[in-house]
Coordinates of C-alpha atoms and ligand atoms in Angstrom, one line a residue:
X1 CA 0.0 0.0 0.0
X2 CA 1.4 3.8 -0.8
X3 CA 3.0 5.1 2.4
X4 CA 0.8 8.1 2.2
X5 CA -2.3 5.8 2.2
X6 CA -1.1 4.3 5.3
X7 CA 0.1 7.5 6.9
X8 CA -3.7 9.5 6.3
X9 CA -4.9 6.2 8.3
X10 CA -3.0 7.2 11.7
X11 CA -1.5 10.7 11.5
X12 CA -4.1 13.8 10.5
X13 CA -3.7 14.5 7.2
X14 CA -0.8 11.9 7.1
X15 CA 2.0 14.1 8.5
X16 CA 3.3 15.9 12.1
X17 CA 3.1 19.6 10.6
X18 CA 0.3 21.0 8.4
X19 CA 2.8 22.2 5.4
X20 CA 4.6 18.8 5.1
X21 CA 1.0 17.5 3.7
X22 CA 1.6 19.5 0.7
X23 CA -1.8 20.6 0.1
X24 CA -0.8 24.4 -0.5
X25 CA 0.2 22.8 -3.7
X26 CA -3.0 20.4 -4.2
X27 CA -0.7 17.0 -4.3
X28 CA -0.1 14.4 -2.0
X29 CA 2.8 14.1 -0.1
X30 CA 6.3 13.0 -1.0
X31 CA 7.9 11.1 1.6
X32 CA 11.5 11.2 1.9
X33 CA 14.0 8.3 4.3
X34 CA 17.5 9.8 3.5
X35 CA 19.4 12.9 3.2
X36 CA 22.9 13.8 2.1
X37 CA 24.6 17.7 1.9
X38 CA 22.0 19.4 -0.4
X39 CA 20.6 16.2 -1.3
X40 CA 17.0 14.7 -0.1
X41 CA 16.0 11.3 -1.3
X42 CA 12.2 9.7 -1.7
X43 CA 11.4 6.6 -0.2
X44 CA 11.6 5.2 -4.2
X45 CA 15.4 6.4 -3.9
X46 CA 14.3 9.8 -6.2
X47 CA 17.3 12.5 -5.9
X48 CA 16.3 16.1 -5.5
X49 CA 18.0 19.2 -4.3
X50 CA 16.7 20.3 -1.2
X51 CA 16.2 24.0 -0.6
X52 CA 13.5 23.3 2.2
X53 CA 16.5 22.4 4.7
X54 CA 14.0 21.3 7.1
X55 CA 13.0 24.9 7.1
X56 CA 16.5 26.3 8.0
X57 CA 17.9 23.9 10.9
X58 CA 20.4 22.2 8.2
X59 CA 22.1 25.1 7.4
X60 CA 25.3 22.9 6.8
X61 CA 23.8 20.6 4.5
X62 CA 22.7 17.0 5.6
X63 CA 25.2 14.6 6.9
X64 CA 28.1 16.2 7.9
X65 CA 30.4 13.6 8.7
X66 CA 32.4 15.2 10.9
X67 CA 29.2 16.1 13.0
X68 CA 28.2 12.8 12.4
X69 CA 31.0 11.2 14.1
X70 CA 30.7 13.2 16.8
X71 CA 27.1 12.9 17.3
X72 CA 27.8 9.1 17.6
X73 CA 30.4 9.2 20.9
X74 CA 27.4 11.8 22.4
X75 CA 25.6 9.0 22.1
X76 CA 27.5 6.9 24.7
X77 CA 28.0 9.4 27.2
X78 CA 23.8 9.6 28.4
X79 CA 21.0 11.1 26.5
X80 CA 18.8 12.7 29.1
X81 CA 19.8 13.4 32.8
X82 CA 16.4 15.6 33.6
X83 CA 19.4 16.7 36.0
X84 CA 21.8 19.7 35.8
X85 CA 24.8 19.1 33.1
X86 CA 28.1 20.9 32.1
X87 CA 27.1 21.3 28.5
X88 CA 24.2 23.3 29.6
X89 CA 26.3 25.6 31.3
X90 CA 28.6 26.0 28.2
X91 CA 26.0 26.2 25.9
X92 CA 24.1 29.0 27.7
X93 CA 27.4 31.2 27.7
X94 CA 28.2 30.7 24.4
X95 CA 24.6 31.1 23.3
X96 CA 24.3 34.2 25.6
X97 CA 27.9 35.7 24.0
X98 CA 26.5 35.1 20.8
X99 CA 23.8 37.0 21.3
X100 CA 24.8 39.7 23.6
X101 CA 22.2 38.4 25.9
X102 CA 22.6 38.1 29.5
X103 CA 20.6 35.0 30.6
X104 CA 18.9 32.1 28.5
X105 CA 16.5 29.0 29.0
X106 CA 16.7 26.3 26.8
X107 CA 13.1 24.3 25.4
X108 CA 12.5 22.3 23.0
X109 CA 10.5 23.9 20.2
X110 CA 10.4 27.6 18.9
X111 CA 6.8 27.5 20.1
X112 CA 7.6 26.7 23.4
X113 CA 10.4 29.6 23.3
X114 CA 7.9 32.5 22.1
X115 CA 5.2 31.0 24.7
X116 CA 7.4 31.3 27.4
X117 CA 9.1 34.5 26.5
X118 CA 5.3 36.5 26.4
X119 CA 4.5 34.6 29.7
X120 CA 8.0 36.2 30.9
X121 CA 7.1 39.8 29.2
X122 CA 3.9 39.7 30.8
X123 CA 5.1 38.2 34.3
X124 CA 7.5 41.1 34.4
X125 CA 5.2 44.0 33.1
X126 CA 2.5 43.1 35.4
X127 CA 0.3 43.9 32.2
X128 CA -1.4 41.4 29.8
X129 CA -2.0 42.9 26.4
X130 CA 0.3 42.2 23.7
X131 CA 1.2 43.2 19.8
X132 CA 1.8 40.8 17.0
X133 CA 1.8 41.9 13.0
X134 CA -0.3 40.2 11.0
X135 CA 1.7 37.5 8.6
X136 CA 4.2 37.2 11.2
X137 CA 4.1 33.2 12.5
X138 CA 5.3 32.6 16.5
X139 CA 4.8 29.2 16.2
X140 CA 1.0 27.3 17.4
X141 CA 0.1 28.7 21.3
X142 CA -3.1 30.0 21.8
X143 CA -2.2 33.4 22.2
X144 CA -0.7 33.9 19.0
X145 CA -3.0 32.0 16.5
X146 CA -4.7 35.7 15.3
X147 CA -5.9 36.9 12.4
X148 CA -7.4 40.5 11.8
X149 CA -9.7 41.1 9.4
X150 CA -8.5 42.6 6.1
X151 CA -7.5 45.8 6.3
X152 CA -9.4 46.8 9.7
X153 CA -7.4 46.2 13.5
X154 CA -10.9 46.0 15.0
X155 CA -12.1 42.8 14.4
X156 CA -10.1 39.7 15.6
X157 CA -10.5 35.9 14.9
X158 CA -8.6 32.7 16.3
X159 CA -7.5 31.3 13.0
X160 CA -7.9 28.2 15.1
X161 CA -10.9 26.1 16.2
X162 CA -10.2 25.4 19.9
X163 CA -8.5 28.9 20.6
X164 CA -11.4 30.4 22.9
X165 CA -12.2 34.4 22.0
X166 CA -10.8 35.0 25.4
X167 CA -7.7 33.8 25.2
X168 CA -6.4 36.5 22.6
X169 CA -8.5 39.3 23.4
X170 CA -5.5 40.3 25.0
X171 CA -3.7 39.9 21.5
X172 CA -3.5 43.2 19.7
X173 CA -2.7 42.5 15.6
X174 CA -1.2 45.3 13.6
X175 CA 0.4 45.9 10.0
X176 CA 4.2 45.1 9.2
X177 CA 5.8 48.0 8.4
X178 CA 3.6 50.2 9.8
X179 CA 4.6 52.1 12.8
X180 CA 1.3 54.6 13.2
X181 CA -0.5 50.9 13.6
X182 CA 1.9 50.2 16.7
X183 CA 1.8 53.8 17.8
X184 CA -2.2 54.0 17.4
X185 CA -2.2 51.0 19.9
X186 CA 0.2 51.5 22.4
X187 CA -1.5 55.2 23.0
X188 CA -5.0 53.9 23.2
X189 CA -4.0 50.9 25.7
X190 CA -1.6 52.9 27.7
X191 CA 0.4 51.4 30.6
X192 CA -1.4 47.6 29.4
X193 CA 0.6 46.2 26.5
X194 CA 3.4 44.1 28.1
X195 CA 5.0 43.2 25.0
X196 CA 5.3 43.7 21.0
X197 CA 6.7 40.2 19.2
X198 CA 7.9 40.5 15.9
X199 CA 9.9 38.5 13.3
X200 CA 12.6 41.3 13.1
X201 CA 12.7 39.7 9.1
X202 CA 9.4 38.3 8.1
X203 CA 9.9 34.4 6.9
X204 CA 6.0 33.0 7.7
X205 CA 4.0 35.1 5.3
X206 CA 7.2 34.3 2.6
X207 CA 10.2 36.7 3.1
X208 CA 9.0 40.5 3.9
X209 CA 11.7 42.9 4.8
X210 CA 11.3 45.5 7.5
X211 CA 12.4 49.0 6.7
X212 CA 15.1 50.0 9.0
X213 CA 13.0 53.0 10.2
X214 CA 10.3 51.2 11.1
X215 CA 12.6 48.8 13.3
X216 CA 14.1 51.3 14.7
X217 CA 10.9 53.1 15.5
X218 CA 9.8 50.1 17.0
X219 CA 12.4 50.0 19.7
X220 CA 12.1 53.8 20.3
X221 CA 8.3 53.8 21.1
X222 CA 8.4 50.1 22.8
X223 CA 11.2 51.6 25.2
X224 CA 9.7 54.5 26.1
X225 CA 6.2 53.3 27.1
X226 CA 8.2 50.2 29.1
X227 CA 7.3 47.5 26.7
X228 CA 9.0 44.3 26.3
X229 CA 10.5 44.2 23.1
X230 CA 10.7 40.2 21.7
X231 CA 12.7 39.4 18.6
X232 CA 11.5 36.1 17.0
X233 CA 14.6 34.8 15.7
X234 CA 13.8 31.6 15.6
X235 CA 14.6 31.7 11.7
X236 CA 16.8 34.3 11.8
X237 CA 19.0 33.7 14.5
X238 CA 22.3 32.6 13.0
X239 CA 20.8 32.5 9.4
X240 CA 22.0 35.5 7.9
X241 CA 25.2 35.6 10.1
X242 CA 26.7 34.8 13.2
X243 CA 24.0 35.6 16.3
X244 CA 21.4 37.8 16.6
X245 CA 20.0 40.0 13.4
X246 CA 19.8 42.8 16.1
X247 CA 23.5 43.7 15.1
X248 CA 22.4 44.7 11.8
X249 CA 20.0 47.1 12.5
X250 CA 21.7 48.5 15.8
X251 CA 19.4 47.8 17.7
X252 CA 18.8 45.2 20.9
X253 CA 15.8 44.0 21.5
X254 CA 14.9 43.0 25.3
X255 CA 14.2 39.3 24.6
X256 CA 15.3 36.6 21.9
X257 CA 13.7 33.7 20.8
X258 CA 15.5 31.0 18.9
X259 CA 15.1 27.7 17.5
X260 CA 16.2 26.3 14.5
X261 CA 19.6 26.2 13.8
X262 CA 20.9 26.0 17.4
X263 CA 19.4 22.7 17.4
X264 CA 22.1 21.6 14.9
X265 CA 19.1 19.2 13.4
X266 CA 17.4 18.5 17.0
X267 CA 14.6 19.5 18.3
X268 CA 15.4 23.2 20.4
X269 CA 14.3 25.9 20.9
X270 CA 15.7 29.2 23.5
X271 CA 14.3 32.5 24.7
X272 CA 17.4 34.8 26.0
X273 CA 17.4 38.6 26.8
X274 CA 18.3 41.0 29.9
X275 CA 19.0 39.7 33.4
X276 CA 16.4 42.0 35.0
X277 CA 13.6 39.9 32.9
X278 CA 14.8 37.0 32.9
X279 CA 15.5 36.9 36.5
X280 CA 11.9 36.4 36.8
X281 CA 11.7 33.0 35.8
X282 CA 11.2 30.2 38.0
X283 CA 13.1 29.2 40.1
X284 CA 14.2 32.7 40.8
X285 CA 11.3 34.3 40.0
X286 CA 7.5 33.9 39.7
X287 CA 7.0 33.5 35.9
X288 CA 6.7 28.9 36.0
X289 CA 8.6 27.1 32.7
X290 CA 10.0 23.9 33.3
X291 CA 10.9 21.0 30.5
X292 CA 11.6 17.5 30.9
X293 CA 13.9 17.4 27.9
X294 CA 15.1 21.1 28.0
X295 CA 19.2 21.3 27.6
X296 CA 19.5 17.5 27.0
X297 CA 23.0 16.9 26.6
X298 CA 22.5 15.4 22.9
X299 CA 20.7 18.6 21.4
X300 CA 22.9 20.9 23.5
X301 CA 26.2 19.2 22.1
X302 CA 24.9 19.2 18.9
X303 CA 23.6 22.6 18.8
X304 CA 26.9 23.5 20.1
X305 CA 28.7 21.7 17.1
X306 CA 27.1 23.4 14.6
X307 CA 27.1 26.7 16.3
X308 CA 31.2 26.6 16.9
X309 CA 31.2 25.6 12.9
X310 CA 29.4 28.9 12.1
X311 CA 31.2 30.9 14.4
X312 CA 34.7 29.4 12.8
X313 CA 33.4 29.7 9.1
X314 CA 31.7 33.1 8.9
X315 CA 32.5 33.2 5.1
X316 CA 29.3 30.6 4.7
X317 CA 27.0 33.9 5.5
X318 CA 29.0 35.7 2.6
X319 CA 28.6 32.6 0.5
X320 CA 25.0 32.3 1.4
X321 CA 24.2 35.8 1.2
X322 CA 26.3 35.3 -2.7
X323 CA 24.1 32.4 -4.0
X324 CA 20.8 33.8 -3.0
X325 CA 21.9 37.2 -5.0
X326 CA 22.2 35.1 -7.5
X327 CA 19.0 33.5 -7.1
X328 CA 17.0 36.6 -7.3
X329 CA 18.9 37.9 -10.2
X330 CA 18.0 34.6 -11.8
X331 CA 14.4 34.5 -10.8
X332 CA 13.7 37.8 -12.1
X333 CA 15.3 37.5 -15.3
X334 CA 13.2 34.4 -15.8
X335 CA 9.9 36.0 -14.8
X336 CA 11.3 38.8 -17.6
X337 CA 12.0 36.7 -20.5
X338 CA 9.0 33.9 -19.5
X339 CA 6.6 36.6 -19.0
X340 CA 5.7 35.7 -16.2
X341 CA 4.1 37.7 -13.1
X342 CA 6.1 37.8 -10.0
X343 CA 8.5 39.4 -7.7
X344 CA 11.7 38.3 -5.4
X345 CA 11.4 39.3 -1.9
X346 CA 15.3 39.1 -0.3
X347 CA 17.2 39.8 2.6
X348 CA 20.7 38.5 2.9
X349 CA 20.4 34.7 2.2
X350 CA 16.3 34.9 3.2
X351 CA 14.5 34.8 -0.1
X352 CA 10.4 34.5 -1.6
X353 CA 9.7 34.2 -4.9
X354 CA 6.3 35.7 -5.1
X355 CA 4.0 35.1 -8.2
X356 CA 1.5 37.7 -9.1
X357 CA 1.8 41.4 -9.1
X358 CA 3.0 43.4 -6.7
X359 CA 4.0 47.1 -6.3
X360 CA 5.8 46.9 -2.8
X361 CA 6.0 43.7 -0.5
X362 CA 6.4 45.5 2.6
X363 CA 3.0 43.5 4.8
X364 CA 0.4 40.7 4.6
X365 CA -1.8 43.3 2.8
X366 CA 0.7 43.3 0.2
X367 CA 1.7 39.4 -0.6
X368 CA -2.0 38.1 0.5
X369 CA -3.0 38.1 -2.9
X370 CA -0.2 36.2 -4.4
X371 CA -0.9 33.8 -7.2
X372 CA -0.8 30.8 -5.5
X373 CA -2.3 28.6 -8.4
X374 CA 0.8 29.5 -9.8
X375 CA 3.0 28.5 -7.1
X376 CA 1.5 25.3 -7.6
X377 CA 2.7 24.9 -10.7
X378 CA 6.2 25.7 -10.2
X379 CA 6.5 23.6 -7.2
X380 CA 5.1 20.5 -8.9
X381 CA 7.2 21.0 -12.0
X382 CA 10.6 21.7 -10.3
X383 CA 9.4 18.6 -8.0
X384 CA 9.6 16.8 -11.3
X385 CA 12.9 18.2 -12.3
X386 CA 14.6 16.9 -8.7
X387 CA 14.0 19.9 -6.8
X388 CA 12.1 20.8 -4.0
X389 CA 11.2 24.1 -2.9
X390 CA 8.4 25.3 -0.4
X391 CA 5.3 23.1 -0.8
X392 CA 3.6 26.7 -0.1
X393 CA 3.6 30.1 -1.3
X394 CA 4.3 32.0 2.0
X395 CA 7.2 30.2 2.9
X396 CA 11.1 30.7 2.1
X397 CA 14.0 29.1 0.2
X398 CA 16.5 27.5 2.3
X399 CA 20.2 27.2 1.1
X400 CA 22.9 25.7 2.5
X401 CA 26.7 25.6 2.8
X402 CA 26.7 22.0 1.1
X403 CA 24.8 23.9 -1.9
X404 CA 26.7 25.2 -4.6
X405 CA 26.9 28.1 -7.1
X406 CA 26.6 25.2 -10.3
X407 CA 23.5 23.6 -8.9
X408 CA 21.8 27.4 -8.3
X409 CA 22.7 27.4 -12.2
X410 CA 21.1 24.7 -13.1
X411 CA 18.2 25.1 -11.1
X412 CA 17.4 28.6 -12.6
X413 CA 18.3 27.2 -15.8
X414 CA 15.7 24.3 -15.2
X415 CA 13.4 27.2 -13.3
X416 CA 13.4 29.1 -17.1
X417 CA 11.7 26.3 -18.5
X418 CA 9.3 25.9 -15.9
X419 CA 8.2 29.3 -16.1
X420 CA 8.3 29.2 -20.0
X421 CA 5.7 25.8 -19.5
X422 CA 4.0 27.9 -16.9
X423 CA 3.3 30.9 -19.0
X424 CA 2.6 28.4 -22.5
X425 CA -0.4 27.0 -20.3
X426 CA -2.0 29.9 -19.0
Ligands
PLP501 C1 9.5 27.9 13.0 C2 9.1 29.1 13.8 C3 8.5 29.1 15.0 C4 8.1 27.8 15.7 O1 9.1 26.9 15.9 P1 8.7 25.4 16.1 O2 10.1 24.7 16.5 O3 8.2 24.9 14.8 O4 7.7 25.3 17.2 C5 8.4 30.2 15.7 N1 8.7 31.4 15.2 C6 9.3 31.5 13.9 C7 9.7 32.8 13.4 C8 9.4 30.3 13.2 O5 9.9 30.4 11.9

């Protein structure tokens, strides 16, 4: 029997994670049991070049058998104490140098990080309201699963069955890029909003870059009315180059969230920031978070390995950073000669290839309409041509260091006759 016929018999949908069914792009699943530097194989031994890099954790490639190795001797040593470690210790000072944060806690998720770090804003405010921007994911707790309606800031759904009205009246949705939206809100809810999470570059609506005065507006008005600042970093943390993306925009925020990468392929997640806040948690403070599994030696040494790697090799950002230029420059020569509608959304190695038309990508307003029936198209097509990109619109390209500047030539050469197809069928 097909795997996916057995899989939509015990797992929702057949899969762990809503995207991984593939129904953004109207197929069923592919399902893949091997992976090698840029490589991902299907379970019929089908070669493709991966740029979903298990949405950003492998930014090394698959397989790295030097990691490997050492992976394997972790292995010996104990997997999960639920009792204090060394490796802990050094992977919360490197993690904290790294970040020019004073005190982290490790989890095990990026869900549980941004979770815990609201609890935290709001255990240390003493207020309860929050802000998120709309297009901008924090991973699946209650709090965050908010919509607003289309174009309006008034009226609020879960965009989740289960997530009772209550639980996010507290959750206060305004426009990327739009500072008068945060300003509006923080005036008319004075001395209430603990905190304003953001993805300081947006990855879950597809790549959306803020404008640096916006950012830096951001941290001017959140610090003056006493607000926690959050930085979701759980994809950009150590993606676009060593640490925190704070550094680029001058800026520190008051708390971190990561994830990710720092997992070197395991499951982590961390929320770091100032040791005034993050005094607060339990057991020295009154904010509760506690894990089973959190800072197990196995994803901590791991997570370390990769992060000493990156911190060692800091030409892979410029190479990166190189190869998704050349990406967009590719992609939008394609859409010229193919005729086909679209725009590349990029910063530093981050990149969305957007189909439809667009004057600006600056918000959710702006890339909500994308062409997604074209998307599908693309993605089916380069699946076809042994590659695989985003099974969804809204979602990024992930490269690697194991990819290299002959296969980005090939694929856009292989994308040029996909878009030629796509535009001979419509
Ligand atoms: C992936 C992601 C999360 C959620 O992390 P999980 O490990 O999937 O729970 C949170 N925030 C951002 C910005 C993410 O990209």
């Amino acid at each position: 029997m097909k795997l996916y016929h057995r899989a939509i018999e015990v797992m929702p949908g057949g899969v762990n994670s809503p995207v991984r069914a593939f129904g953004s792009v109207g197929m069923e699943p592919v399902f893949f049991n091997y992976a090698k530097g840029p490589y991902v194989f299907d379970v019929d031994g089908k070669e493709y070049v991966d740029f979903v890099c298990s949405w950003g954790p492998m930014i090394l490639g698959h397989g790295r058998e030097d990691l490997i190795d050492k992976a394997k001797a972790y292995l010996d040593q104990g997997l999960t104490f639920g009792l204090p470690t060394e490796v802990e210790v050094e992977m919360a000072e490197y993690l904290t140098k790294a970040t020019n944060t004073d005190m982290v806690r490790m989890v095990n998720s990026g869900t549980e990080a941004t979770m815990s770090a609201i609890r935290l804003a709001r255990g240390y405010t003493g207020r309860n309201k929050l802000i998120k921007f709309e297009g901008c994911y924090h991973g699946h707790s209650d709090a965050l699963l908010v919509k607003s309606g289309s174009g309006t800031l008034t009226y609020k759904a879960p965009t989740s069955l289960g997530v009772p009205e209550e639980v996010i009246k507290d959750t206060i949705v305004c426009q990327y890029n739009k500072i008068e939206d945060v300003k509006e809100q923080i005036a008319a809810n004075k001395d209430q909003i603990a905190c304003v999470i953001i993805e300081p570059i947006a990855g879950n609506m597809g790549v959306v870059v803020p404008d640096q005065d916006f950012i830096q507006e951001l941290r001017k008005v959140t610090e003056e009315a006493g607000i926690v600042l959050i930085f979701d970093e759980v994809i950009t943390g150590f993606r676009t180059s060593f640490g925190s993306i704070a550094k680029d925009f001058g800026i520190e925020a008051d708390l971190y969230c990561f994830g990710k990468i720092i997992g070197g392929g395991l499951p982590v997640g961390a929320f770091a920031g100032k040791r005034e806040i993050m005094e607060k948690l339990s057991p020295t403070g009154g904010v509760y978070q506690a894990g089973t599994l959190s800072g197990n030696p196995l994803a901590m040494k791991m997570g370390l390995d990769v992060l000493h790697y990156l911190e060692d090799h800091q030409e892979i950002y410029d190479k990166l950073d190189k190869l998704a230029s050349k990406l967009e420059a590719g992609f939008n020569k394609n859409l010229e000669i193919s005729g086909v509608k679209g725009k590349v959304s990029r910063y530093k190695s981050m990149l969305s290839l957007f189909f439809g038309d667009f004057d600006q990508i600056k918000s959710y307003e702006d890339v909500k309409n994308a062409d997604t029936e074209t998307y599908k198209l693309y993605f089916k097509k380069m699946l076809e041509r042994g590659y695989i990109v985003a099974p969804a619109q809204f979602e990024a390209i992930f490269l690697s260091d194991a990819h290299t500047e002959a296969m980005i030539d090939k694929f856009l050469a292989d994308n040029l006759q996909v878009l030629k197809e796509i535009a001979g069928e419509k």
